[in-house]
Amino acid sequence: MDRNIVMYDVTQGHVIRVIKMAHDNAIKSMTYIKDYGGYLVSVSYDMYAKVWQPANIYGEALLGKLKGHNHPLVSVGNLPGKPFVITVDQQNTIFIWDVRSLTPVQTITLK
């Protein structure tokens, strides 16, 4: 694991973009939402997720951070066909986020 995001054109078999030092720590998990303009969400052992727009190949791809966790993140996933991502931290706190507005929709704490 490292801190870079590498995007490939799988049809052509070559790298189309590298985002160096995307996080302060090694990237742990990523998910892609193809709807709503296309979003890539990455998490690392930081306490936030980052939302990227990979279609913006030449400009700044970072759209923003999803902040709210108090512990390092371990996973991210999405709901197919919905504009939501789910992040989970080391203490089993779950956030559901709307990636269009970069805001939390719900928080669930598992004991």
PDB file of N, CA, C and O in Angstrom, residues 22-23 39-42 48-53 60-67 99 101-102:
ATOM      1  N   ALA A  22      -1.793  11.240  -2.460  1.00  0.00           N
ATOM      2  CA  ALA A  22      -3.223  11.517  -2.346  1.00  0.00           C
ATOM      3  C   ALA A  22      -3.670  11.594  -0.890  1.00  0.00           C
ATOM      4  O   ALA A  22      -4.626  12.290  -0.570  1.00  0.00           O
ATOM      5  N   HIS A  23      -2.981  10.877  -0.012  1.00  0.00           N
ATOM      6  CA  HIS A  23      -3.286  10.882   1.426  1.00  0.00           C
ATOM      7  C   HIS A  23      -1.996  11.022   2.213  1.00  0.00           C
ATOM      8  O   HIS A  23      -0.901  10.796   1.692  1.00  0.00           O
ATOM      9  N   TYR A  39     -17.506   9.527  -9.404  1.00  0.00           N
ATOM     10  CA  TYR A  39     -16.733   9.884  -8.216  1.00  0.00           C
ATOM     11  C   TYR A  39     -15.868   8.710  -7.796  1.00  0.00           C
ATOM     12  O   TYR A  39     -16.298   7.565  -7.820  1.00  0.00           O
ATOM     13  N   LEU A  40     -14.673   9.006  -7.378  1.00  0.00           N
ATOM     14  CA  LEU A  40     -13.782   8.032  -6.777  1.00  0.00           C
ATOM     15  C   LEU A  40     -13.590   8.482  -5.333  1.00  0.00           C
ATOM     16  O   LEU A  40     -13.312   9.652  -5.081  1.00  0.00           O
ATOM     17  N   VAL A  41     -13.766   7.566  -4.388  1.00  0.00           N
ATOM     18  CA  VAL A  41     -13.606   7.906  -2.978  1.00  0.00           C
ATOM     19  C   VAL A  41     -12.518   7.007  -2.402  1.00  0.00           C
ATOM     20  O   VAL A  41     -12.555   5.789  -2.575  1.00  0.00           O
ATOM     21  N   SER A  42     -11.553   7.624  -1.731  1.00  0.00           N
ATOM     22  CA  SER A  42     -10.436   6.885  -1.154  1.00  0.00           C
ATOM     23  C   SER A  42     -10.377   7.131   0.349  1.00  0.00           C
ATOM     24  O   SER A  42     -10.727   8.215   0.825  1.00  0.00           O
ATOM     25  N   TYR A  48     -10.339  10.897   7.539  1.00  0.00           N
ATOM     26  CA  TYR A  48     -11.268  11.444   6.550  1.00  0.00           C
ATOM     27  C   TYR A  48     -11.127  10.666   5.248  1.00  0.00           C
ATOM     28  O   TYR A  48     -10.127  10.014   4.997  1.00  0.00           O
ATOM     29  N   ALA A  49     -12.170  10.751   4.445  1.00  0.00           N
ATOM     30  CA  ALA A  49     -12.142  10.190   3.093  1.00  0.00           C
ATOM     31  C   ALA A  49     -11.950  11.346   2.124  1.00  0.00           C
ATOM     32  O   ALA A  49     -12.299  12.491   2.427  1.00  0.00           O
ATOM     33  N   LYS A  50     -11.417  11.051   0.957  1.00  0.00           N
ATOM     34  CA  LYS A  50     -11.280  12.078  -0.080  1.00  0.00           C
ATOM     35  C   LYS A  50     -12.129  11.682  -1.278  1.00  0.00           C
ATOM     36  O   LYS A  50     -12.179  10.514  -1.658  1.00  0.00           O
ATOM     37  N   VAL A  51     -12.790  12.682  -1.842  1.00  0.00           N
ATOM     38  CA  VAL A  51     -13.653  12.480  -3.009  1.00  0.00           C
ATOM     39  C   VAL A  51     -12.973  13.114  -4.215  1.00  0.00           C
ATOM     40  O   VAL A  51     -12.599  14.287  -4.185  1.00  0.00           O
ATOM     41  N   TRP A  52     -12.831  12.298  -5.260  1.00  0.00           N
ATOM     42  CA  TRP A  52     -12.134  12.709  -6.475  1.00  0.00           C
ATOM     43  C   TRP A  52     -13.072  12.626  -7.654  1.00  0.00           C
ATOM     44  O   TRP A  52     -13.994  11.815  -7.670  1.00  0.00           O
ATOM     45  N   GLN A  53     -12.826  13.441  -8.664  1.00  0.00           N
ATOM     46  CA  GLN A  53     -13.560  13.339  -9.925  1.00  0.00           C
ATOM     47  C   GLN A  53     -12.542  12.963 -11.003  1.00  0.00           C
ATOM     48  O   GLN A  53     -11.877  13.820 -11.583  1.00  0.00           O
ATOM     49  N   GLU A  60      -7.483  19.848 -11.291  1.00  0.00           N
ATOM     50  CA  GLU A  60      -7.502  19.354  -9.917  1.00  0.00           C
ATOM     51  C   GLU A  60      -8.641  18.367  -9.759  1.00  0.00           C
ATOM     52  O   GLU A  60      -9.804  18.712  -9.932  1.00  0.00           O
ATOM     53  N   ALA A  61      -8.308  17.138  -9.467  1.00  0.00           N
ATOM     54  CA  ALA A  61      -9.313  16.077  -9.370  1.00  0.00           C
ATOM     55  C   ALA A  61      -9.976  16.022  -7.999  1.00  0.00           C
ATOM     56  O   ALA A  61     -11.061  15.480  -7.873  1.00  0.00           O
ATOM     57  N   LEU A  62      -9.346  16.579  -6.954  1.00  0.00           N
ATOM     58  CA  LEU A  62      -9.904  16.510  -5.612  1.00  0.00           C
ATOM     59  C   LEU A  62     -11.106  17.437  -5.476  1.00  0.00           C
ATOM     60  O   LEU A  62     -10.999  18.638  -5.696  1.00  0.00           O
ATOM     61  N   LEU A  63     -12.246  16.855  -5.111  1.00  0.00           N
ATOM     62  CA  LEU A  63     -13.453  17.653  -4.895  1.00  0.00           C
ATOM     63  C   LEU A  63     -13.592  18.076  -3.443  1.00  0.00           C
ATOM     64  O   LEU A  63     -14.171  19.115  -3.153  1.00  0.00           O
ATOM     65  N   GLY A  64     -13.104  17.240  -2.529  1.00  0.00           N
ATOM     66  CA  GLY A  64     -13.196  17.594  -1.119  1.00  0.00           C
ATOM     67  C   GLY A  64     -12.958  16.412  -0.212  1.00  0.00           C
ATOM     68  O   GLY A  64     -12.675  15.301  -0.660  1.00  0.00           O
ATOM     69  N   LYS A  65     -13.072  16.681   1.093  1.00  0.00           N
ATOM     70  CA  LYS A  65     -12.869  15.661   2.113  1.00  0.00           C
ATOM     71  C   LYS A  65     -14.180  15.403   2.848  1.00  0.00           C
ATOM     72  O   LYS A  65     -14.971  16.328   3.058  1.00  0.00           O
ATOM     73  N   LEU A  66     -14.361  14.150   3.251  1.00  0.00           N
ATOM     74  CA  LEU A  66     -15.492  13.767   4.086  1.00  0.00           C
ATOM     75  C   LEU A  66     -14.960  13.670   5.509  1.00  0.00           C
ATOM     76  O   LEU A  66     -14.272  12.716   5.863  1.00  0.00           O
ATOM     77  N   LYS A  67     -15.265  14.685   6.320  1.00  0.00           N
ATOM     78  CA  LYS A  67     -14.723  14.766   7.679  1.00  0.00           C
ATOM     79  C   LYS A  67     -15.822  14.506   8.700  1.00  0.00           C
ATOM     80  O   LYS A  67     -16.940  14.985   8.540  1.00  0.00           O
ATOM     81  N   VAL A  99     -22.186  12.102  -1.654  1.00  0.00           N
ATOM     82  CA  VAL A  99     -20.973  12.605  -2.306  1.00  0.00           C
ATOM     83  C   VAL A  99     -21.224  13.867  -3.123  1.00  0.00           C
ATOM     84  O   VAL A  99     -20.286  14.594  -3.433  1.00  0.00           O
ATOM     85  N   SER A 101     -22.892  16.517  -2.123  1.00  0.00           N
ATOM     86  CA  SER A 101     -22.768  17.680  -1.236  1.00  0.00           C
ATOM     87  C   SER A 101     -21.643  17.534  -0.222  1.00  0.00           C
ATOM     88  O   SER A 101     -21.376  18.470   0.545  1.00  0.00           O
ATOM     89  N   LEU A 102     -20.990  16.350  -0.181  1.00  0.00           N
ATOM     90  CA  LEU A 102     -19.901  16.061   0.753  1.00  0.00           C
ATOM     91  C   LEU A 102     -20.351  16.167   2.209  1.00  0.00           C
ATOM     92  O   LEU A 102     -19.594  16.595   3.080  1.00  0.00           O
TER      93      LEU A 102
END
